[in-house]
Amino acid sequence: MPILGFGVYQVGPEETEHAVSAALAAGYRLIDTAAAYGNEESVGRAIRSSGIPRDELFITTKLWVQDAGEDNTKRAFDDSARKLGLDVVDLYLIHQPFGDYYSEWRAMQNLHREGRIRAIGVSNFSPDRLLDLILNNEITPAVNQIETNPFHQNVDYQMLMRTEGVQIESWGPFAEGKNDLFSNPVLAAIGAPYGKSVAQVVLRWMIQRGVVVIPKTVSPERMAQNLDVFDFVLSDADMSAVAALDTASTQFFDHRDPEWVRRLSSRRLG
Ligand code: NAP
């Protein structure tokens, strides 16, 4: 799995095709989408028109909260794969830790054994739910994709995941700009001597921590900027300065908040 990829949350269907085409041309090979984003077909079109060999690409999509039952998971996966135009999906994630995700996991284990999914994982799972899933199933999730950014760093959780053999993947690496991330003086000062932007410092800090990261942008200039993070190394002092920004709390919402459990569980894809 590439350590750095490209996310397409909140990108409309038409814009997604342009953005993914530009991202692939810029050099991204990991694309992160989801059934709930409504843009899998656009991702599929961009993949096909890129001419990039299939085995060079790493495509992730996600299963939305749905009615219980393994058959429903199989149907949802088939639907996503068809929209993407792929026989095999590289990484398939349970998008939210709600509903009958044990039956979903059993179906995903079978799809993995059949060779339809190269790796199966989860997203937004808290430590207790992740560990319970691991302890009571045959296959350990390869990945847990969770909000991770300088204000919400998940350092202890990453250690637990490492112990259990789960790769941490960051969503919202820039906290979508919340808390004035892009003008944060500490991050800007760290980047200045290297001639790097705040965004580049954040991505480099993730990569040095071993966190897979999938920033989103619709700007080709920023796509290039976000990829240009392999020619410098943050010092221990830089890493410590970023570590000190941790507030250990979400910039968005807590998936354990009852109001959000209600809200997300009640959404069904048409
Ligand atoms: P993000 O990557 O933290 O932030 C995206 C924002 O940053 C956009 O407004 C973008 O603006 C801006 N930006 C990007 N690069 C920049 C740069 N170099 N300089 C200045 N601004 C820059 O937010 P995200 O989209 O929420 O997270 C990334 C991906 O994670 C998503 O696309 C999705 O694939 C995934 N995700 C998953 C979940 C989940 O529940 N599993 C939830 C959220 C996101 P422009 O586009 O205008 O450049």
PDB file of C-alpha atoms and ligand atoms in Angstrom:
ATOM      1  CA  MET A   1       0.000   0.000   0.000  1.00  0.00           C
ATOM      2  CA  PRO A   2       1.439   3.429  -0.875  1.00  0.00           C
ATOM      3  CA  ILE A   3       2.057   5.619   2.186  1.00  0.00           C
ATOM      4  CA  LEU A   4       0.618   8.665   0.401  1.00  0.00           C
ATOM      5  CA  GLY A   5      -2.576   8.717  -1.644  1.00  0.00           C
ATOM      6  CA  PHE A   6      -5.428  10.896  -2.808  1.00  0.00           C
ATOM      7  CA  GLY A   7      -8.903  11.256  -1.261  1.00  0.00           C
ATOM      8  CA  VAL A   8     -12.106  12.342  -2.988  1.00  0.00           C
ATOM      9  CA  TYR A   9     -14.560  13.028  -0.139  1.00  0.00           C
ATOM     10  CA  GLN A  10     -16.866  15.996  -0.880  1.00  0.00           C
ATOM     11  CA  VAL A  11     -15.850  16.089  -4.527  1.00  0.00           C
ATOM     12  CA  GLY A  12     -18.841  16.015  -6.886  1.00  0.00           C
ATOM     13  CA  PRO A  13     -19.138  13.341  -9.579  1.00  0.00           C
ATOM     14  CA  GLU A  14     -18.014  15.539 -12.494  1.00  0.00           C
ATOM     15  CA  GLU A  15     -15.188  17.215 -10.626  1.00  0.00           C
ATOM     16  CA  THR A  16     -14.015  13.828  -9.348  1.00  0.00           C
ATOM     17  CA  GLU A  17     -13.184  12.551 -12.831  1.00  0.00           C
ATOM     18  CA  HIS A  18     -11.049  15.647 -13.524  1.00  0.00           C
ATOM     19  CA  ALA A  19      -9.433  15.571 -10.094  1.00  0.00           C
ATOM     20  CA  VAL A  20      -8.561  11.863 -10.169  1.00  0.00           C
ATOM     21  CA  SER A  21      -7.240  12.151 -13.735  1.00  0.00           C
ATOM     22  CA  ALA A  22      -5.022  15.036 -12.651  1.00  0.00           C
ATOM     23  CA  ALA A  23      -3.944  13.191  -9.502  1.00  0.00           C
ATOM     24  CA  LEU A  24      -2.982  10.074 -11.471  1.00  0.00           C
ATOM     25  CA  ALA A  25      -1.075  12.236 -13.969  1.00  0.00           C
ATOM     26  CA  ALA A  26       0.711  13.918 -11.054  1.00  0.00           C
ATOM     27  CA  GLY A  27       1.851  10.517  -9.789  1.00  0.00           C
ATOM     28  CA  TYR A  28      -0.681   9.411  -7.163  1.00  0.00           C
ATOM     29  CA  ARG A  29      -1.411   5.684  -7.264  1.00  0.00           C
ATOM     30  CA  LEU A  30      -3.642   5.255  -4.194  1.00  0.00           C
ATOM     31  CA  ILE A  31      -7.175   6.627  -4.640  1.00  0.00           C
ATOM     32  CA  ASP A  32      -9.578   6.648  -1.673  1.00  0.00           C
ATOM     33  CA  THR A  33     -13.317   6.768  -2.338  1.00  0.00           C
ATOM     34  CA  ALA A  34     -16.487   5.329  -0.745  1.00  0.00           C
ATOM     35  CA  ALA A  35     -19.965   4.249  -1.766  1.00  0.00           C
ATOM     36  CA  ALA A  36     -21.250   7.126   0.366  1.00  0.00           C
ATOM     37  CA  TYR A  37     -19.267   9.717  -1.639  1.00  0.00           C
ATOM     38  CA  GLY A  38     -21.384   9.071  -4.748  1.00  0.00           C
ATOM     39  CA  ASN A  39     -18.365   9.338  -7.047  1.00  0.00           C
ATOM     40  CA  GLU A  40     -17.159   5.751  -7.575  1.00  0.00           C
ATOM     41  CA  GLU A  41     -18.208   5.793 -11.255  1.00  0.00           C
ATOM     42  CA  SER A  42     -16.174   8.960 -11.827  1.00  0.00           C
ATOM     43  CA  VAL A  43     -13.151   7.375 -10.147  1.00  0.00           C
ATOM     44  CA  GLY A  44     -13.622   4.367 -12.437  1.00  0.00           C
ATOM     45  CA  ARG A  45     -13.736   6.547 -15.560  1.00  0.00           C
ATOM     46  CA  ALA A  46     -10.555   8.370 -14.548  1.00  0.00           C
ATOM     47  CA  ILE A  47      -8.776   5.058 -13.858  1.00  0.00           C
ATOM     48  CA  ARG A  48      -9.732   3.657 -17.273  1.00  0.00           C
ATOM     49  CA  SER A  49      -8.771   6.772 -19.219  1.00  0.00           C
ATOM     50  CA  SER A  50      -5.407   7.036 -17.407  1.00  0.00           C
ATOM     51  CA  GLY A  51      -4.028   3.954 -19.172  1.00  0.00           C
ATOM     52  CA  ILE A  52      -2.063   3.129 -16.002  1.00  0.00           C
ATOM     53  CA  PRO A  53      -1.642  -0.648 -15.591  1.00  0.00           C
ATOM     54  CA  ARG A  54      -4.072  -2.006 -13.026  1.00  0.00           C
ATOM     55  CA  ASP A  55      -1.355  -3.540 -10.876  1.00  0.00           C
ATOM     56  CA  GLU A  56       0.225  -0.116 -10.336  1.00  0.00           C
ATOM     57  CA  LEU A  57      -2.952   1.259  -8.765  1.00  0.00           C
ATOM     58  CA  PHE A  58      -4.269   0.870  -5.235  1.00  0.00           C
ATOM     59  CA  ILE A  59      -7.994   1.574  -5.051  1.00  0.00           C
ATOM     60  CA  THR A  60      -9.877   1.832  -1.766  1.00  0.00           C
ATOM     61  CA  THR A  61     -13.639   2.035  -1.355  1.00  0.00           C
ATOM     62  CA  LYS A  62     -15.943   1.666   1.627  1.00  0.00           C
ATOM     63  CA  LEU A  63     -19.127  -0.085   2.652  1.00  0.00           C
ATOM     64  CA  TRP A  64     -21.794   2.231   4.052  1.00  0.00           C
ATOM     65  CA  VAL A  65     -24.067   1.379   7.017  1.00  0.00           C
ATOM     66  CA  GLN A  66     -26.739  -0.972   5.705  1.00  0.00           C
ATOM     67  CA  ASP A  67     -29.348  -3.534   6.635  1.00  0.00           C
ATOM     68  CA  ALA A  68     -27.999  -6.631   8.365  1.00  0.00           C
ATOM     69  CA  GLY A  69     -26.920  -9.731   6.512  1.00  0.00           C
ATOM     70  CA  GLU A  70     -23.988 -11.078   4.585  1.00  0.00           C
ATOM     71  CA  ASP A  71     -25.940 -11.003   1.293  1.00  0.00           C
ATOM     72  CA  ASN A  72     -26.409  -7.247   1.580  1.00  0.00           C
ATOM     73  CA  THR A  73     -22.667  -6.765   1.990  1.00  0.00           C
ATOM     74  CA  LYS A  74     -21.954  -8.921  -1.040  1.00  0.00           C
ATOM     75  CA  ARG A  75     -24.484  -6.889  -3.058  1.00  0.00           C
ATOM     76  CA  ALA A  76     -23.011  -3.577  -1.870  1.00  0.00           C
ATOM     77  CA  PHE A  77     -19.497  -4.730  -2.760  1.00  0.00           C
ATOM     78  CA  ASP A  78     -20.583  -5.910  -6.218  1.00  0.00           C
ATOM     79  CA  ASP A  79     -22.245  -2.537  -6.774  1.00  0.00           C
ATOM     80  CA  SER A  80     -19.083  -0.605  -5.812  1.00  0.00           C
ATOM     81  CA  ALA A  81     -16.823  -2.847  -7.907  1.00  0.00           C
ATOM     82  CA  ARG A  82     -19.153  -2.445 -10.920  1.00  0.00           C
ATOM     83  CA  LYS A  83     -19.223   1.341 -10.539  1.00  0.00           C
ATOM     84  CA  LEU A  84     -15.426   1.426 -10.278  1.00  0.00           C
ATOM     85  CA  GLY A  85     -15.147  -0.937 -13.242  1.00  0.00           C
ATOM     86  CA  LEU A  86     -12.869  -3.245 -11.246  1.00  0.00           C
ATOM     87  CA  ASP A  87     -12.901  -7.023 -10.796  1.00  0.00           C
ATOM     88  CA  VAL A  88     -10.750  -6.729  -7.696  1.00  0.00           C
ATOM     89  CA  VAL A  89     -10.670  -3.915  -5.134  1.00  0.00           C
ATOM     90  CA  ASP A  90      -7.371  -3.381  -3.320  1.00  0.00           C
ATOM     91  CA  LEU A  91      -8.819  -2.281   0.018  1.00  0.00           C
ATOM     92  CA  TYR A  92     -12.435  -2.436   1.174  1.00  0.00           C
ATOM     93  CA  LEU A  93     -13.338  -0.767   4.471  1.00  0.00           C
ATOM     94  CA  ILE A  94     -16.337  -0.835   6.780  1.00  0.00           C
ATOM     95  CA  HIS A  95     -16.966   2.914   6.703  1.00  0.00           C
ATOM     96  CA  GLN A  96     -18.629   3.330  10.092  1.00  0.00           C
ATOM     97  CA  PRO A  97     -18.629   1.213  13.263  1.00  0.00           C
ATOM     98  CA  PHE A  98     -22.417   0.938  13.281  1.00  0.00           C
ATOM     99  CA  GLY A  99     -25.015  -1.689  12.435  1.00  0.00           C
ATOM    100  CA  ASP A 100     -24.386  -5.383  12.006  1.00  0.00           C
ATOM    101  CA  TYR A 101     -20.737  -5.053  11.122  1.00  0.00           C
ATOM    102  CA  TYR A 102     -19.962  -8.600  12.275  1.00  0.00           C
ATOM    103  CA  SER A 103     -22.014 -10.025   9.417  1.00  0.00           C
ATOM    104  CA  GLU A 104     -20.373  -7.457   7.129  1.00  0.00           C
ATOM    105  CA  TRP A 105     -16.949  -8.607   8.266  1.00  0.00           C
ATOM    106  CA  ARG A 106     -17.805 -12.282   7.668  1.00  0.00           C
ATOM    107  CA  ALA A 107     -18.932 -11.433   4.121  1.00  0.00           C
ATOM    108  CA  MET A 108     -15.795  -9.381   3.548  1.00  0.00           C
ATOM    109  CA  GLN A 109     -13.599 -12.237   4.799  1.00  0.00           C
ATOM    110  CA  ASN A 110     -15.260 -14.471   2.193  1.00  0.00           C
ATOM    111  CA  LEU A 111     -14.816 -11.898  -0.589  1.00  0.00           C
ATOM    112  CA  HIS A 112     -11.159 -11.651   0.399  1.00  0.00           C
ATOM    113  CA  ARG A 113     -10.766 -15.454   0.281  1.00  0.00           C
ATOM    114  CA  GLU A 114     -12.431 -15.486  -3.151  1.00  0.00           C
ATOM    115  CA  GLY A 115      -9.866 -12.956  -4.364  1.00  0.00           C
ATOM    116  CA  ARG A 116     -12.327 -10.114  -4.991  1.00  0.00           C
ATOM    117  CA  ILE A 117     -10.718  -7.896  -2.311  1.00  0.00           C
ATOM    118  CA  ARG A 118      -6.985  -7.846  -1.698  1.00  0.00           C
ATOM    119  CA  ALA A 119      -7.241  -6.446   1.826  1.00  0.00           C
ATOM    120  CA  ILE A 120     -10.151  -5.736   4.177  1.00  0.00           C
ATOM    121  CA  GLY A 121     -10.250  -3.115   6.886  1.00  0.00           C
ATOM    122  CA  VAL A 122     -12.331  -0.692   8.896  1.00  0.00           C
ATOM    123  CA  SER A 123     -12.754   3.015   9.434  1.00  0.00           C
ATOM    124  CA  ASN A 124     -13.695   5.136  12.438  1.00  0.00           C
ATOM    125  CA  PHE A 125     -13.363   2.212  14.822  1.00  0.00           C
ATOM    126  CA  SER A 126     -12.500   3.159  18.411  1.00  0.00           C
ATOM    127  CA  PRO A 127      -9.928   0.992  20.217  1.00  0.00           C
ATOM    128  CA  ASP A 128     -12.504  -1.130  22.059  1.00  0.00           C
ATOM    129  CA  ARG A 129     -14.513  -1.921  18.928  1.00  0.00           C
ATOM    130  CA  LEU A 130     -11.398  -2.613  16.872  1.00  0.00           C
ATOM    131  CA  LEU A 131      -9.976  -4.999  19.448  1.00  0.00           C
ATOM    132  CA  ASP A 132     -13.291  -6.808  19.875  1.00  0.00           C
ATOM    133  CA  LEU A 133     -13.525  -7.293  16.095  1.00  0.00           C
ATOM    134  CA  ILE A 134      -9.963  -8.621  16.007  1.00  0.00           C
ATOM    135  CA  LEU A 135     -10.442 -11.007  18.930  1.00  0.00           C
ATOM    136  CA  ASN A 136     -13.674 -12.500  17.586  1.00  0.00           C
ATOM    137  CA  ASN A 137     -12.909 -12.994  13.907  1.00  0.00           C
ATOM    138  CA  GLU A 138     -10.457 -14.900  11.768  1.00  0.00           C
ATOM    139  CA  ILE A 139      -8.972 -12.026   9.792  1.00  0.00           C
ATOM    140  CA  THR A 140      -7.523  -8.924  11.463  1.00  0.00           C
ATOM    141  CA  PRO A 141      -8.387  -5.674   9.685  1.00  0.00           C
ATOM    142  CA  ALA A 142      -5.414  -4.635   7.571  1.00  0.00           C
ATOM    143  CA  VAL A 143      -6.207  -0.938   8.087  1.00  0.00           C
ATOM    144  CA  ASN A 144      -8.183   1.358  10.378  1.00  0.00           C
ATOM    145  CA  GLN A 145      -8.810   4.715   8.675  1.00  0.00           C
ATOM    146  CA  ILE A 146      -9.414   7.351  11.352  1.00  0.00           C
ATOM    147  CA  GLU A 147      -9.260  11.104  11.759  1.00  0.00           C
ATOM    148  CA  THR A 148      -5.590  11.874  12.368  1.00  0.00           C
ATOM    149  CA  ASN A 149      -4.011  15.319  12.135  1.00  0.00           C
ATOM    150  CA  PRO A 150      -1.716  17.549  14.230  1.00  0.00           C
ATOM    151  CA  PHE A 151      -4.565  18.337  16.627  1.00  0.00           C
ATOM    152  CA  HIS A 152      -5.735  14.738  16.945  1.00  0.00           C
ATOM    153  CA  GLN A 153      -2.674  12.538  16.689  1.00  0.00           C
ATOM    154  CA  ASN A 154      -3.766   9.088  17.978  1.00  0.00           C
ATOM    155  CA  VAL A 155      -0.286   8.267  19.254  1.00  0.00           C
ATOM    156  CA  ASP A 156      -1.353   5.656  21.824  1.00  0.00           C
ATOM    157  CA  TYR A 157      -3.952   4.211  19.487  1.00  0.00           C
ATOM    158  CA  GLN A 158      -1.327   3.831  16.763  1.00  0.00           C
ATOM    159  CA  MET A 159       0.797   1.800  19.217  1.00  0.00           C
ATOM    160  CA  LEU A 160      -2.131  -0.496  19.945  1.00  0.00           C
ATOM    161  CA  MET A 161      -2.800  -0.915  16.231  1.00  0.00           C
ATOM    162  CA  ARG A 162       0.840  -1.670  15.583  1.00  0.00           C
ATOM    163  CA  THR A 163       0.786  -4.358  18.277  1.00  0.00           C
ATOM    164  CA  GLU A 164      -2.299  -5.890  16.679  1.00  0.00           C
ATOM    165  CA  GLY A 165      -0.948  -5.673  13.131  1.00  0.00           C
ATOM    166  CA  VAL A 166      -3.332  -2.958  11.930  1.00  0.00           C
ATOM    167  CA  GLN A 167      -2.056  -0.114   9.714  1.00  0.00           C
ATOM    168  CA  ILE A 168      -3.256   3.344  10.756  1.00  0.00           C
ATOM    169  CA  GLU A 169      -4.504   5.514   7.864  1.00  0.00           C
ATOM    170  CA  SER A 170      -5.288   9.191   8.389  1.00  0.00           C
ATOM    171  CA  TRP A 171      -8.391  10.885   7.103  1.00  0.00           C
ATOM    172  CA  GLY A 172      -8.640  14.651   7.427  1.00  0.00           C
ATOM    173  CA  PRO A 173      -4.843  15.086   7.624  1.00  0.00           C
ATOM    174  CA  PHE A 174      -5.301  18.863   7.386  1.00  0.00           C
ATOM    175  CA  ALA A 175      -8.413  18.772   9.583  1.00  0.00           C
ATOM    176  CA  GLU A 176     -10.000  20.227   6.415  1.00  0.00           C
ATOM    177  CA  GLY A 177      -8.313  23.513   7.444  1.00  0.00           C
ATOM    178  CA  LYS A 178     -10.118  23.700  10.798  1.00  0.00           C
ATOM    179  CA  ASN A 179      -8.457  25.393  13.766  1.00  0.00           C
ATOM    180  CA  ASP A 180      -6.557  27.557  11.228  1.00  0.00           C
ATOM    181  CA  LEU A 181      -4.272  24.643  10.433  1.00  0.00           C
ATOM    182  CA  PHE A 182      -2.892  26.162   7.232  1.00  0.00           C
ATOM    183  CA  SER A 183      -1.730  29.299   9.100  1.00  0.00           C
ATOM    184  CA  ASN A 184      -0.495  27.506  12.209  1.00  0.00           C
ATOM    185  CA  PRO A 185       2.697  29.377  13.251  1.00  0.00           C
ATOM    186  CA  VAL A 186       4.453  26.288  14.651  1.00  0.00           C
ATOM    187  CA  LEU A 187       3.920  24.284  11.462  1.00  0.00           C
ATOM    188  CA  ALA A 188       4.881  27.262   9.281  1.00  0.00           C
ATOM    189  CA  ALA A 189       8.102  27.814  11.267  1.00  0.00           C
ATOM    190  CA  ILE A 190       9.041  24.144  10.972  1.00  0.00           C
ATOM    191  CA  GLY A 191       8.603  24.236   7.190  1.00  0.00           C
ATOM    192  CA  ALA A 192      10.431  27.525   6.536  1.00  0.00           C
ATOM    193  CA  PRO A 193      14.052  26.272   6.675  1.00  0.00           C
ATOM    194  CA  TYR A 194      13.193  23.430   4.306  1.00  0.00           C
ATOM    195  CA  GLY A 195      11.235  25.721   1.971  1.00  0.00           C
ATOM    196  CA  LYS A 196       8.119  23.613   2.651  1.00  0.00           C
ATOM    197  CA  SER A 197       4.492  24.623   3.279  1.00  0.00           C
ATOM    198  CA  VAL A 198       2.375  23.791   6.314  1.00  0.00           C
ATOM    199  CA  ALA A 199       0.619  21.095   4.261  1.00  0.00           C
ATOM    200  CA  GLN A 200       3.952  19.514   3.354  1.00  0.00           C
ATOM    201  CA  VAL A 201       5.120  19.549   6.983  1.00  0.00           C
ATOM    202  CA  VAL A 202       1.900  17.810   8.067  1.00  0.00           C
ATOM    203  CA  LEU A 203       2.217  15.119   5.396  1.00  0.00           C
ATOM    204  CA  ARG A 204       5.902  14.564   6.093  1.00  0.00           C
ATOM    205  CA  TRP A 205       5.200  14.289   9.833  1.00  0.00           C
ATOM    206  CA  MET A 206       2.555  11.598   9.115  1.00  0.00           C
ATOM    207  CA  ILE A 207       4.886   9.676   6.814  1.00  0.00           C
ATOM    208  CA  GLN A 208       7.712   9.729   9.368  1.00  0.00           C
ATOM    209  CA  ARG A 209       5.242   8.349  11.948  1.00  0.00           C
ATOM    210  CA  GLY A 210       4.312   5.532   9.549  1.00  0.00           C
ATOM    211  CA  VAL A 211       0.775   6.829   9.034  1.00  0.00           C
ATOM    212  CA  VAL A 212      -0.763   6.275   5.596  1.00  0.00           C
ATOM    213  CA  VAL A 213      -2.249   9.587   4.467  1.00  0.00           C
ATOM    214  CA  ILE A 214      -4.752  10.533   1.741  1.00  0.00           C
ATOM    215  CA  PRO A 215      -5.042  14.331   1.413  1.00  0.00           C
ATOM    216  CA  LYS A 216      -7.795  15.762  -0.770  1.00  0.00           C
ATOM    217  CA  THR A 217      -7.440  18.702  -3.125  1.00  0.00           C
ATOM    218  CA  VAL A 218      -9.033  19.678  -6.413  1.00  0.00           C
ATOM    219  CA  SER A 219      -6.114  21.960  -7.301  1.00  0.00           C
ATOM    220  CA  PRO A 220      -3.415  20.434  -9.555  1.00  0.00           C
ATOM    221  CA  GLU A 221      -0.823  22.762  -7.985  1.00  0.00           C
ATOM    222  CA  ARG A 222      -1.669  21.463  -4.507  1.00  0.00           C
ATOM    223  CA  MET A 223      -1.715  17.864  -5.781  1.00  0.00           C
ATOM    224  CA  ALA A 224       1.896  18.339  -6.861  1.00  0.00           C
ATOM    225  CA  GLN A 225       2.777  20.156  -3.638  1.00  0.00           C
ATOM    226  CA  ASN A 226       1.261  17.396  -1.493  1.00  0.00           C
ATOM    227  CA  LEU A 227       3.291  14.748  -3.331  1.00  0.00           C
ATOM    228  CA  ASP A 228       6.526  16.699  -2.994  1.00  0.00           C
ATOM    229  CA  VAL A 229       7.347  15.514   0.516  1.00  0.00           C
ATOM    230  CA  PHE A 230      10.040  12.914  -0.059  1.00  0.00           C
ATOM    231  CA  ASP A 231      13.061  15.223  -0.391  1.00  0.00           C
ATOM    232  CA  PHE A 232      13.348  16.412   3.211  1.00  0.00           C
ATOM    233  CA  VAL A 233      13.387  14.876   6.693  1.00  0.00           C
ATOM    234  CA  LEU A 234      11.924  16.463   9.814  1.00  0.00           C
ATOM    235  CA  SER A 235      14.357  16.477  12.743  1.00  0.00           C
ATOM    236  CA  ASP A 236      13.556  15.003  16.146  1.00  0.00           C
ATOM    237  CA  ALA A 237      12.997  18.567  17.399  1.00  0.00           C
ATOM    238  CA  ASP A 238      10.547  19.217  14.540  1.00  0.00           C
ATOM    239  CA  MET A 239       8.691  15.986  15.322  1.00  0.00           C
ATOM    240  CA  SER A 240       8.475  16.956  19.000  1.00  0.00           C
ATOM    241  CA  ALA A 241       7.189  20.421  18.122  1.00  0.00           C
ATOM    242  CA  VAL A 242       4.359  18.885  16.061  1.00  0.00           C
ATOM    243  CA  ALA A 243       3.689  16.364  18.840  1.00  0.00           C
ATOM    244  CA  ALA A 244       3.117  19.286  21.222  1.00  0.00           C
ATOM    245  CA  LEU A 245       0.162  20.480  19.089  1.00  0.00           C
ATOM    246  CA  ASP A 246      -1.894  17.414  20.009  1.00  0.00           C
ATOM    247  CA  THR A 247      -5.181  18.189  21.756  1.00  0.00           C
ATOM    248  CA  ALA A 248      -6.150  14.491  21.681  1.00  0.00           C
ATOM    249  CA  SER A 249      -9.632  15.442  20.578  1.00  0.00           C
ATOM    250  CA  THR A 250     -11.551  15.435  17.338  1.00  0.00           C
ATOM    251  CA  GLN A 251     -11.845  18.442  15.045  1.00  0.00           C
ATOM    252  CA  PHE A 252     -15.061  16.984  13.611  1.00  0.00           C
ATOM    253  CA  PHE A 253     -17.174  14.723  15.820  1.00  0.00           C
ATOM    254  CA  ASP A 254     -16.779  11.713  18.028  1.00  0.00           C
ATOM    255  CA  HIS A 255     -18.170   8.499  16.545  1.00  0.00           C
ATOM    256  CA  ARG A 256     -19.204   7.474  20.066  1.00  0.00           C
ATOM    257  CA  ASP A 257     -21.461  10.551  20.447  1.00  0.00           C
ATOM    258  CA  PRO A 258     -25.070   9.200  20.575  1.00  0.00           C
ATOM    259  CA  GLU A 259     -26.340  12.037  18.368  1.00  0.00           C
ATOM    260  CA  TRP A 260     -23.872  11.063  15.628  1.00  0.00           C
ATOM    261  CA  VAL A 261     -24.587   7.362  16.048  1.00  0.00           C
ATOM    262  CA  ARG A 262     -28.240   8.197  15.368  1.00  0.00           C
ATOM    263  CA  ARG A 263     -27.463  10.489  12.478  1.00  0.00           C
ATOM    264  CA  LEU A 264     -25.060   8.215  10.612  1.00  0.00           C
ATOM    265  CA  SER A 265     -27.012   5.022  11.314  1.00  0.00           C
ATOM    266  CA  SER A 266     -30.180   6.521   9.852  1.00  0.00           C
ATOM    267  CA  ARG A 267     -28.550   7.352   6.510  1.00  0.00           C
ATOM    268  CA  ARG A 268     -29.099   4.716   3.843  1.00  0.00           C
ATOM    269  CA  LEU A 269     -27.708   4.876   0.332  1.00  0.00           C
ATOM    270  CA  GLY A 270     -30.356   4.793  -2.400  1.00  0.00           C
TER     271      GLY A 270
HETATM  272  P1  NAP B   1      -8.232  17.130   4.279  1.00  0.00           P
HETATM  273  O1  NAP B   1      -7.448  16.337   3.291  1.00  0.00           O
HETATM  274  O2  NAP B   1      -7.755  17.267   5.683  1.00  0.00           O
HETATM  275  O3  NAP B   1      -8.425  18.628   3.774  1.00  0.00           O
HETATM  276  C1  NAP B   1      -8.870  18.935   2.506  1.00  0.00           C
HETATM  277  C2  NAP B   1      -8.878  20.456   2.399  1.00  0.00           C
HETATM  278  O4  NAP B   1      -7.528  20.953   2.398  1.00  0.00           O
HETATM  279  C3  NAP B   1      -9.532  20.941   1.158  1.00  0.00           C
HETATM  280  O5  NAP B   1     -10.295  22.083   1.518  1.00  0.00           O
HETATM  281  C4  NAP B   1      -8.357  21.349   0.260  1.00  0.00           C
HETATM  282  O6  NAP B   1      -8.749  22.432  -0.540  1.00  0.00           O
HETATM  283  C5  NAP B   1      -7.324  21.773   1.254  1.00  0.00           C
HETATM  284  N1  NAP B   1      -5.941  21.531   0.806  1.00  0.00           N
HETATM  285  C6  NAP B   1      -5.433  20.367   0.305  1.00  0.00           C
HETATM  286  N2  NAP B   1      -4.116  20.497   0.055  1.00  0.00           N
HETATM  287  C7  NAP B   1      -3.778  21.771   0.396  1.00  0.00           C
HETATM  288  C8  NAP B   1      -2.552  22.489   0.355  1.00  0.00           C
HETATM  289  N3  NAP B   1      -1.409  21.940  -0.066  1.00  0.00           N
HETATM  290  N4  NAP B   1      -2.560  23.786   0.781  1.00  0.00           N
HETATM  291  C9  NAP B   1      -3.714  24.361   1.230  1.00  0.00           C
HETATM  292  N5  NAP B   1      -4.909  23.715   1.275  1.00  0.00           N
HETATM  293  C10 NAP B   1      -4.935  22.425   0.871  1.00  0.00           C
HETATM  294  O7  NAP B   1      -9.760  16.599   4.353  1.00  0.00           O
HETATM  295  P2  NAP B   1     -10.606  15.365   3.907  1.00  0.00           P
HETATM  296  O8  NAP B   1     -10.942  15.467   2.467  1.00  0.00           O
HETATM  297  O9  NAP B   1     -11.737  15.279   4.861  1.00  0.00           O
HETATM  298  O10 NAP B   1      -9.692  14.073   4.161  1.00  0.00           O
HETATM  299  C11 NAP B   1      -8.926  13.452   3.156  1.00  0.00           C
HETATM  300  C12 NAP B   1      -9.575  12.178   2.644  1.00  0.00           C
HETATM  301  O11 NAP B   1      -9.824  11.267   3.717  1.00  0.00           O
HETATM  302  C13 NAP B   1     -10.971  12.368   2.034  1.00  0.00           C
HETATM  303  O12 NAP B   1     -10.948  12.962   0.758  1.00  0.00           O
HETATM  304  C14 NAP B   1     -11.502  10.961   2.062  1.00  0.00           C
HETATM  305  O13 NAP B   1     -10.951  10.199   1.001  1.00  0.00           O
HETATM  306  C15 NAP B   1     -10.986  10.502   3.417  1.00  0.00           C
HETATM  307  N6  NAP B   1     -11.997  10.698   4.498  1.00  0.00           N
HETATM  308  C16 NAP B   1     -12.506   9.587   5.103  1.00  0.00           C
HETATM  309  C17 NAP B   1     -13.431   9.718   6.117  1.00  0.00           C
HETATM  310  C18 NAP B   1     -13.959   8.488   6.778  1.00  0.00           C
HETATM  311  O14 NAP B   1     -14.942   8.559   7.534  1.00  0.00           O
HETATM  312  N7  NAP B   1     -13.373   7.321   6.550  1.00  0.00           N
HETATM  313  C19 NAP B   1     -13.864  10.981   6.544  1.00  0.00           C
HETATM  314  C20 NAP B   1     -13.332  12.102   5.909  1.00  0.00           C
HETATM  315  C21 NAP B   1     -12.387  11.940   4.905  1.00  0.00           C
HETATM  316  P3  NAP B   1      -8.777  22.391  -2.163  1.00  0.00           P
HETATM  317  O15 NAP B   1      -9.469  21.123  -2.575  1.00  0.00           O
HETATM  318  O16 NAP B   1      -9.556  23.622  -2.517  1.00  0.00           O
HETATM  319  O17 NAP B   1      -7.344  22.445  -2.567  1.00  0.00           O
END
